[in-house]
mmCIF file of C-alpha atoms in Angstrom:
data_model
loop_
_atom_site.group_PDB
_atom_site.id
_atom_site.type_symbol
_atom_site.label_atom_id
_atom_site.label_comp_id
_atom_site.label_asym_id
_atom_site.label_seq_id
_atom_site.Cartn_x
_atom_site.Cartn_y
_atom_site.Cartn_z
ATOM 1 C CA UNK A 19 5.266 -26.174 22.405
ATOM 2 C CA UNK A 20 4.388 -22.159 21.450
ATOM 3 C CA UNK A 21 1.042 -20.709 20.347
ATOM 4 C CA UNK A 22 1.407 -20.443 16.894
ATOM 5 C CA UNK A 23 3.678 -23.717 15.646
ATOM 6 C CA UNK A 24 3.206 -24.797 12.464
ATOM 7 C CA UNK A 25 1.057 -21.845 11.684
ATOM 8 C CA UNK A 26 1.878 -19.557 8.695
ATOM 9 C CA UNK A 27 0.485 -16.253 9.370
ATOM 10 C CA UNK A 28 0.977 -13.289 7.386
ATOM 11 C CA UNK A 29 1.089 -9.171 8.723
ATOM 12 C CA UNK A 30 0.546 -6.454 6.469
ATOM 13 C CA UNK A 31 1.897 -2.972 7.614
ATOM 14 C CA UNK A 32 4.989 -5.060 9.483
ATOM 15 C CA UNK A 33 7.674 -2.867 7.848
ATOM 16 C CA UNK A 34 7.793 -0.712 10.728
ATOM 17 C CA UNK A 35 5.927 0.062 14.072
ATOM 18 C CA UNK A 36 2.809 -2.277 15.588
ATOM 19 C CA UNK A 37 3.025 -4.263 12.237
ATOM 20 C CA UNK A 38 6.895 -5.438 13.165
ATOM 21 C CA UNK A 39 6.220 -5.686 16.096
ATOM 22 C CA UNK A 40 3.742 -8.627 15.895
ATOM 23 C CA UNK A 41 5.098 -10.264 13.258
ATOM 24 C CA UNK A 42 8.118 -10.295 14.975
ATOM 25 C CA UNK A 43 5.925 -11.598 18.100
ATOM 26 C CA UNK A 44 3.951 -14.048 15.889
ATOM 27 C CA UNK A 45 7.607 -15.773 14.377
ATOM 28 C CA UNK A 46 8.806 -16.053 18.322
ATOM 29 C CA UNK A 47 5.525 -18.001 18.894
ATOM 30 C CA UNK A 48 6.530 -20.321 16.260
ATOM 31 C CA UNK A 49 4.627 -19.014 13.207
ATOM 32 C CA UNK A 50 6.034 -18.821 9.803
ATOM 33 C CA UNK A 51 6.017 -14.777 9.069
ATOM 34 C CA UNK A 52 4.718 -13.199 5.580
ATOM 35 C CA UNK A 53 6.253 -9.366 6.539
ATOM 36 C CA UNK A 54 4.121 -7.237 3.967
ATOM 37 C CA UNK A 55 4.165 -3.548 3.712
ATOM 38 C CA UNK A 56 4.310 -1.046 0.492
ATOM 39 C CA UNK A 57 8.192 -0.035 1.233
ATOM 40 C CA UNK A 58 10.473 -3.508 0.518
ATOM 41 C CA UNK A 59 12.974 -2.737 2.073
ATOM 42 C CA UNK A 60 11.177 -2.132 5.633
ATOM 43 C CA UNK A 61 9.661 -5.201 4.893
ATOM 44 C CA UNK A 62 13.045 -6.957 4.356
ATOM 45 C CA UNK A 63 14.825 -5.181 7.763
ATOM 46 C CA UNK A 64 11.684 -6.778 9.509
ATOM 47 C CA UNK A 65 12.253 -10.294 7.575
ATOM 48 C CA UNK A 66 15.435 -10.251 8.251
ATOM 49 C CA UNK A 67 14.721 -9.230 12.100
ATOM 50 C CA UNK A 68 13.106 -12.099 12.502
ATOM 51 C CA UNK A 69 15.207 -14.756 11.135
ATOM 52 C CA UNK A 70 18.385 -13.035 12.721
ATOM 53 C CA UNK A 71 16.336 -13.932 16.136
ATOM 54 C CA UNK A 72 15.705 -17.651 14.867
ATOM 55 C CA UNK A 73 12.593 -17.078 12.641
ATOM 56 C CA UNK A 74 11.149 -17.688 9.543
ATOM 57 C CA UNK A 75 9.866 -15.044 7.941
ATOM 58 C CA UNK A 76 9.983 -13.598 4.562
ATOM 59 C CA UNK A 77 9.829 -10.533 2.677
ATOM 60 C CA UNK A 78 6.517 -9.257 0.519
ATOM 61 C CA UNK A 79 6.121 -6.166 -1.436
ATOM 62 C CA UNK A 80 2.660 -5.232 -0.949
ATOM 63 C CA UNK A 81 0.268 -2.177 -1.743
ATOM 64 C CA UNK A 82 -2.894 -3.501 -0.168
ATOM 65 C CA UNK A 83 -5.133 -1.232 -2.106
ATOM 66 C CA UNK A 84 -4.911 -3.074 -4.809
ATOM 67 C CA UNK A 85 -6.312 -6.434 -5.619
ATOM 68 C CA UNK A 86 -3.681 -7.671 -7.783
ATOM 69 C CA UNK A 87 -0.969 -7.258 -5.543
ATOM 70 C CA UNK A 88 -3.014 -8.593 -3.256
ATOM 71 C CA UNK A 89 -3.346 -11.854 -4.315
ATOM 72 C CA UNK A 90 0.043 -12.365 -5.503
ATOM 73 C CA UNK A 91 1.043 -11.493 -2.322
ATOM 74 C CA UNK A 92 -0.979 -14.168 -0.782
ATOM 75 C CA UNK A 93 -0.245 -16.749 -3.561
ATOM 76 C CA UNK A 94 3.354 -16.579 -2.751
ATOM 77 C CA UNK A 95 3.347 -16.792 0.388
ATOM 78 C CA UNK A 96 0.902 -19.480 0.003
ATOM 79 C CA UNK A 97 3.823 -20.901 -2.833
ATOM 80 C CA UNK A 98 6.592 -20.488 -0.002
ATOM 81 C CA UNK A 99 4.616 -22.156 3.549
ATOM 82 C CA UNK A 100 2.336 -24.061 1.617
ATOM 83 C CA UNK A 101 -0.619 -22.513 3.477
ATOM 84 C CA UNK A 102 -2.192 -19.096 5.078
ATOM 85 C CA UNK A 103 -3.433 -20.001 8.572
ATOM 86 C CA UNK A 104 -3.384 -16.431 10.017
ATOM 87 C CA UNK A 105 -4.001 -12.822 8.968
ATOM 88 C CA UNK A 106 -3.359 -10.006 10.914
ATOM 89 C CA UNK A 107 -4.786 -6.565 8.708
ATOM 90 C CA UNK A 108 -2.277 -3.939 10.468
ATOM 91 C CA UNK A 109 -1.956 -1.755 7.362
ATOM 92 C CA UNK A 110 -2.697 1.889 7.591
ATOM 93 C CA UNK A 111 -2.319 5.372 5.758
ATOM 94 C CA UNK A 112 0.002 7.011 7.458
ATOM 95 C CA UNK A 113 2.915 8.192 5.603
ATOM 96 C CA UNK A 114 3.808 11.783 4.844
ATOM 97 C CA UNK A 115 1.280 12.624 2.349
ATOM 98 C CA UNK A 116 -1.622 11.376 4.065
ATOM 99 C CA UNK A 117 -1.262 11.841 8.353
ATOM 100 C CA UNK A 118 -1.713 14.965 9.564
ATOM 101 C CA UNK A 119 -3.650 16.224 6.655
ATOM 102 C CA UNK A 120 -7.088 14.294 7.872
ATOM 103 C CA UNK A 121 -7.935 16.086 10.861
ATOM 104 C CA UNK A 122 -10.209 18.742 9.624
ATOM 105 C CA UNK A 123 -12.986 17.557 7.298
ATOM 106 C CA UNK A 124 -14.059 21.145 5.986
ATOM 107 C CA UNK A 125 -10.489 21.734 4.979
ATOM 108 C CA UNK A 126 -9.818 17.932 3.965
ATOM 109 C CA UNK A 127 -8.087 17.110 0.557
ATOM 110 C CA UNK A 128 -10.373 14.525 -1.501
ATOM 111 C CA UNK A 129 -7.345 12.653 -2.401
ATOM 112 C CA UNK A 130 -6.249 12.176 1.430
ATOM 113 C CA UNK A 131 -9.972 10.469 1.759
ATOM 114 C CA UNK A 132 -9.456 8.319 -0.962
ATOM 115 C CA UNK A 133 -5.820 7.163 -0.422
ATOM 116 C CA UNK A 134 -6.920 6.426 3.741
ATOM 117 C CA UNK A 135 -9.932 4.327 2.518
ATOM 118 C CA UNK A 136 -8.621 2.242 -0.143
ATOM 119 C CA UNK A 137 -5.387 1.771 2.136
ATOM 120 C CA UNK A 138 -6.881 1.261 5.675
ATOM 121 C CA UNK A 139 -10.489 -0.118 4.269
ATOM 122 C CA UNK A 140 -10.363 -1.860 0.818
ATOM 123 C CA UNK A 141 -7.102 -3.074 2.074
ATOM 124 C CA UNK A 142 -8.327 -4.988 4.811
ATOM 125 C CA UNK A 143 -10.988 -5.898 2.792
ATOM 126 C CA UNK A 144 -8.656 -7.536 -0.064
ATOM 127 C CA UNK A 145 -6.901 -9.215 2.539
ATOM 128 C CA UNK A 146 -10.064 -11.177 3.984
ATOM 129 C CA UNK A 147 -11.631 -11.206 0.700
ATOM 130 C CA UNK A 148 -8.757 -12.314 -1.703
ATOM 131 C CA UNK A 149 -7.315 -15.397 -0.054
ATOM 132 C CA UNK A 150 -9.403 -17.882 -1.119
ATOM 133 C CA UNK A 151 -6.213 -17.914 0.293
ATOM 134 C CA UNK A 152 -4.402 -17.630 -2.750
ATOM 135 C CA UNK A 153 -6.272 -17.300 -5.992
ATOM 136 C CA UNK A 154 -6.763 -15.051 -8.426
ATOM 137 C CA UNK A 155 -8.760 -12.211 -7.989
ATOM 138 C CA UNK A 156 -12.151 -12.616 -10.239
ATOM 139 C CA UNK A 157 -12.223 -10.314 -13.118
#
């Protein structure tokens, strides 16, 4: 029996890098995995790779900074797998528009700051908050 047999996990930022590796490992340990990423094609590739190794995974396109998208992502995962047991909030703002432009605070573009905070902090909070794991956001 593997450590995550019968568990359902959601990994954000799972389209590549550390997120993809964590999603793959959770699946190898027996979890059904929701592979969430802003980039749909990347999420689909990771989920397909997991399924190709005999695991169970579904791709979910989600901008973690958007409360409605987070609620929909969680609801879709719960509808597919029945519940959510594990959250690995890995999404981070590392795209070309941000990464490398955030080094010098004196010259930092406020839009870069705002997007980084929205994804890296707000996104993690929304993922933890939204769940009631499957509940719609409060108005």
